[in-house]
């Protein structure tokens, strides 16, 4: 009798465990906890090396990037004004510039943001200023400038949002931004050490796998994947955890400060447990503007210039920056 009760109790407990684990918050999926190797090995950018063990707790993550429709709901509920919709505070801006920087004309301090603008011909790929321009009036409602809008694009990821904007949305939604370690673990979808979130197969024009650039960057996009800029969420296959667009479409904000050397500070033998990133950002290429981590690449990524649709790829972006290829998704602790 005792054995039957014990077995029965185990059955009830097991059934309840399965029930509670299945109750994911709406629009989120569970990312199982455990240990994985973070970063790249071999011939990869220095800031992705060395690959090292990391252990994280299970958590929830949005299955898609936050959409225009969801962000509009947040703005309607809170009257929130994004960074790109506010005039630029010169005294605040100068803190992130070299000490001898001159104050720009007032019209350059008007609300606006950075917009990708294709070139008309091939250009050197070491000067991103050739295809980015500051556009007054560009913001999440008008991603390419005042003449553009998001009508009919409710299911596209919201862009032109700063790190602060992303944090504000997450707090309103009762969530948070993922850490960089959580993001990479989720992007890998359960695959260990593969080059891409789907395995080793290199994207092609006929089988792009994600919303990335086809053709010749940055002047000719054949739109082989069907999209010149952002794509609606869920247009490409989900990864092994059921997450969409972890490669391409838009870069995604993470909670961590960006340091180029953070991986070299970790023990290559002992797993870092739930790392939350450094206490401050550092990038010798941008010494006056510490960045927050962005992950996943975007519709602008091409193997000739930016193969950042790899799970291990990372970069830093100033947290007050909005661009036409940066968005985010939320996480939530279990």
XYZ file of C-alpha atoms in Angstrom:
334
model
C 0.000 0.000 0.000
C 2.817 2.396 0.899
C 4.526 1.608 -2.396
C 1.330 2.354 -4.283
C 0.887 5.655 -2.484
C 4.509 6.577 -3.114
C 4.254 5.687 -6.770
C 0.946 7.478 -7.039
C 2.378 10.558 -5.344
C 5.289 10.510 -7.761
C 2.869 10.268 -10.660
C 0.885 13.270 -9.389
C 4.046 15.279 -8.768
C 5.423 14.400 -12.197
C 2.151 15.346 -13.846
C 2.019 18.663 -12.005
C 5.625 19.385 -12.930
C 4.832 18.841 -16.584
C 1.756 21.029 -16.257
C 3.566 23.950 -14.631
C 6.504 23.748 -17.031
C 4.094 23.978 -19.936
C 2.561 27.232 -18.670
C 4.904 29.607 -20.462
C 3.971 33.306 -20.449
C 2.105 34.238 -23.622
C 4.445 34.606 -26.576
C 7.443 33.197 -24.715
C 9.266 29.869 -24.734
C 11.360 28.156 -22.097
C 15.120 28.127 -22.571
C 16.447 25.202 -20.513
C 19.206 25.844 -18.035
C 22.564 24.144 -18.288
C 26.114 24.565 -19.477
C 27.300 25.518 -22.958
C 30.398 26.917 -24.639
C 30.048 30.626 -25.315
C 32.032 32.402 -28.002
C 34.064 31.196 -30.962
C 37.110 29.014 -31.449
C 39.644 29.158 -34.249
C 39.631 31.886 -36.888
C 37.108 34.323 -35.444
C 37.231 37.975 -34.347
C 39.272 38.466 -31.180
C 36.302 39.765 -29.179
C 34.543 36.410 -29.691
C 37.435 34.417 -28.249
C 38.178 32.254 -26.435
C 35.222 29.898 -26.349
C 34.570 29.243 -22.676
C 32.073 27.351 -20.508
C 29.053 29.199 -19.152
C 26.240 27.882 -17.002
C 22.840 29.571 -16.901
C 19.547 28.972 -15.149
C 16.423 28.243 -17.167
C 14.476 31.334 -18.246
C 11.730 32.474 -20.578
C 12.388 34.348 -23.820
C 10.112 36.035 -26.347
C 9.690 33.803 -29.366
C 9.904 36.864 -31.637
C 11.426 40.307 -31.667
C 9.159 42.988 -30.211
C 6.930 44.210 -33.025
C 5.694 47.640 -34.017
C 2.207 46.645 -32.857
C 3.435 45.638 -29.400
C 5.549 48.770 -29.032
C 2.616 50.941 -30.114
C 0.511 49.358 -27.358
C 3.211 50.249 -24.828
C 3.408 53.856 -26.052
C -0.381 54.233 -25.995
C -0.531 52.935 -22.407
C 2.341 55.038 -21.051
C 2.734 58.066 -23.358
C 6.372 57.070 -23.594
C 8.645 59.220 -25.779
C 11.614 57.413 -27.319
C 15.163 58.732 -27.388
C 14.971 59.477 -31.127
C 11.895 61.657 -30.574
C 13.657 63.951 -28.103
C 15.962 66.888 -28.941
C 19.603 65.992 -28.366
C 21.099 67.279 -25.125
C 24.489 68.652 -26.170
C 25.908 68.570 -22.648
C 25.023 64.898 -22.388
C 26.236 64.098 -25.900
C 29.636 65.726 -25.456
C 30.445 63.265 -22.659
C 30.663 60.498 -25.266
C 32.802 62.524 -27.704
C 36.501 63.464 -27.771
C 37.175 66.426 -25.423
C 37.885 68.877 -28.264
C 34.610 68.206 -30.134
C 32.789 71.323 -31.284
C 29.088 71.905 -30.739
C 27.177 71.093 -33.951
C 24.597 73.473 -35.432
C 21.206 73.485 -33.727
C 19.561 71.722 -36.682
C 21.866 68.743 -36.100
C 20.605 68.530 -32.523
C 16.978 68.155 -33.595
C 15.277 64.794 -32.927
C 16.324 62.118 -35.384
C 18.221 58.896 -35.859
C 20.566 56.916 -38.107
C 19.150 55.467 -41.327
C 20.741 52.961 -43.685
C 21.087 54.458 -47.160
C 22.386 52.203 -49.958
C 25.259 53.563 -52.000
C 25.030 53.854 -55.782
C 28.183 51.815 -56.416
C 30.803 49.691 -54.729
C 32.622 51.457 -51.902
C 35.366 50.484 -49.432
C 33.803 48.428 -46.644
C 35.920 49.971 -43.884
C 33.901 53.196 -43.767
C 30.331 52.622 -42.557
C 29.653 56.364 -42.854
C 29.266 55.736 -46.588
C 25.926 54.003 -46.039
C 24.650 55.516 -42.799
C 23.260 59.040 -42.470
C 21.662 61.087 -39.736
C 18.031 61.808 -40.641
C 16.039 64.378 -38.635
C 12.586 63.012 -37.887
C 13.606 59.350 -38.135
C 12.155 57.368 -35.221
C 10.199 54.187 -34.530
C 7.082 55.587 -36.227
C 9.109 56.808 -39.227
C 12.046 54.377 -39.522
C 13.589 55.901 -42.672
C 12.596 59.503 -41.969
C 9.473 61.706 -41.911
C 8.249 60.473 -45.297
C 8.202 56.849 -44.125
C 5.776 55.107 -41.771
C 4.894 51.715 -40.323
C 1.406 51.373 -41.786
C 0.833 47.715 -42.595
C 4.004 46.767 -40.709
C 2.547 45.923 -37.331
C 4.262 42.517 -37.360
C 7.665 43.889 -38.328
C 10.180 44.326 -35.494
C 10.241 47.804 -34.008
C 13.465 49.656 -34.858
C 15.004 53.051 -34.082
C 14.797 52.213 -30.380
C 17.629 52.889 -27.956
C 18.737 50.594 -25.142
C 16.811 52.832 -22.739
C 13.668 52.469 -24.843
C 14.032 48.691 -24.827
C 14.493 48.610 -21.045
C 11.417 50.811 -20.560
C 9.282 48.467 -22.671
C 10.556 45.398 -20.813
C 9.755 46.929 -17.426
C 6.246 47.831 -18.585
C 5.746 44.262 -19.806
C 7.033 42.761 -16.538
C 10.093 41.387 -18.272
C 13.741 42.335 -18.839
C 16.417 42.270 -21.502
C 18.345 38.996 -21.765
C 21.946 38.866 -20.675
C 24.463 38.300 -23.433
C 25.062 34.751 -22.176
C 21.337 33.990 -22.134
C 20.966 35.407 -25.627
C 23.732 33.247 -27.100
C 22.505 30.112 -25.355
C 19.014 30.747 -26.711
C 20.279 31.533 -30.212
C 22.166 28.240 -30.398
C 18.864 26.409 -30.025
C 20.441 23.412 -28.320
C 23.170 22.893 -30.948
C 26.702 22.773 -29.576
C 29.472 24.678 -31.311
C 27.878 25.051 -34.744
C 28.651 28.054 -36.896
C 24.998 29.003 -37.277
C 21.866 28.515 -35.210
C 20.650 25.926 -37.748
C 23.965 24.071 -38.154
C 26.890 24.439 -40.547
C 25.154 25.065 -43.886
C 26.140 28.447 -45.292
C 23.179 30.647 -46.375
C 22.722 30.988 -50.127
C 20.574 33.213 -52.319
C 18.251 30.276 -52.957
C 18.245 29.173 -49.302
C 18.961 32.283 -47.175
C 17.798 30.775 -43.836
C 17.299 34.299 -42.426
C 16.615 37.888 -43.444
C 20.115 38.949 -44.475
C 21.663 40.787 -47.439
C 21.810 39.120 -50.851
C 23.838 40.600 -53.699
C 26.635 43.132 -53.303
C 26.794 45.133 -50.086
C 25.997 48.011 -49.669
C 24.726 49.022 -53.104
C 22.831 46.091 -54.672
C 20.366 43.906 -52.801
C 18.700 41.268 -54.943
C 16.108 40.649 -52.222
C 16.562 36.920 -52.683
C 14.927 36.357 -49.294
C 11.997 38.587 -50.261
C 12.915 41.633 -48.167
C 14.929 44.789 -48.707
C 14.784 45.822 -45.050
C 12.975 44.276 -42.077
C 10.736 41.243 -42.489
C 7.623 40.432 -40.456
C 8.464 38.115 -37.598
C 8.120 34.342 -38.131
C 8.907 34.445 -41.853
C 11.891 32.116 -41.454
C 12.174 28.770 -39.619
C 12.490 28.823 -35.834
C 15.584 27.429 -34.168
C 15.656 24.355 -31.940
C 14.073 26.213 -29.022
C 11.228 27.661 -31.096
C 12.714 31.155 -31.377
C 12.333 33.136 -34.580
C 14.811 35.568 -36.182
C 17.687 34.952 -33.786
C 19.765 35.338 -36.950
C 19.317 38.422 -39.122
C 16.326 40.765 -39.408
C 17.432 43.204 -36.665
C 20.203 43.416 -34.098
C 18.888 42.858 -30.568
C 19.818 44.721 -27.386
C 21.141 42.730 -24.426
C 21.450 43.947 -20.853
C 25.272 43.755 -20.646
C 27.827 46.481 -21.085
C 30.144 45.645 -23.980
C 33.838 44.986 -23.332
C 36.002 43.662 -26.117
C 38.099 41.653 -23.641
C 35.442 40.253 -21.300
C 35.942 36.665 -22.526
C 39.672 36.726 -21.740
C 38.806 37.616 -18.141
C 36.845 34.394 -17.636
C 38.250 31.039 -16.642
C 38.563 28.827 -19.708
C 38.152 25.703 -17.540
C 35.562 26.633 -14.919
C 32.083 27.655 -16.018
C 30.968 31.220 -15.358
C 27.561 31.013 -13.672
C 24.841 33.374 -14.937
C 27.345 36.052 -16.009
C 25.755 39.489 -16.164
C 28.601 41.181 -17.997
C 31.166 43.760 -16.901
C 30.471 46.725 -14.627
C 31.305 49.187 -17.421
C 31.869 49.154 -21.150
C 35.202 49.401 -22.923
C 36.153 49.428 -26.585
C 39.518 50.908 -27.642
C 38.028 51.786 -31.031
C 35.394 53.947 -29.327
C 36.990 55.060 -26.049
C 34.534 57.882 -25.366
C 31.274 56.034 -26.040
C 30.879 52.809 -24.045
C 28.319 50.486 -25.570
C 25.763 47.899 -24.617
C 25.850 44.503 -26.290
C 23.812 43.914 -29.430
C 23.446 40.441 -30.926
C 22.119 38.534 -33.915
C 22.993 40.610 -36.951
C 20.428 42.187 -39.251
C 19.047 42.450 -42.762
C 22.286 44.280 -43.642
C 24.617 41.384 -42.813
C 26.541 39.793 -45.674
C 29.490 37.416 -45.551
C 31.677 39.979 -47.372
C 31.193 42.549 -44.633
C 29.329 41.354 -41.547
C 28.615 37.682 -40.947
C 27.030 38.560 -37.615
C 24.061 36.253 -38.023
C 26.244 33.675 -36.244
C 25.244 32.928 -32.610
C 28.704 33.895 -31.322
C 28.878 37.246 -33.134
C 28.735 40.313 -30.886
C 29.257 44.032 -30.945
C 28.762 47.109 -28.790
C 26.433 50.015 -29.527
C 26.073 53.271 -27.546
C 22.901 52.848 -25.458
C 21.384 56.145 -26.656
C 21.625 55.060 -30.292
C 18.657 54.189 -32.457
C 19.212 52.768 -35.930
C 17.026 51.319 -38.669
C 18.368 47.804 -38.009
C 18.323 47.596 -34.187
C 15.429 46.169 -32.152
C 15.100 43.805 -29.198
C 13.224 40.955 -27.558
C 12.450 40.355 -23.879
C 13.391 37.699 -21.367
C 11.898 36.748 -18.018
C 13.394 34.842 -15.096
C 11.576 31.651 -14.109
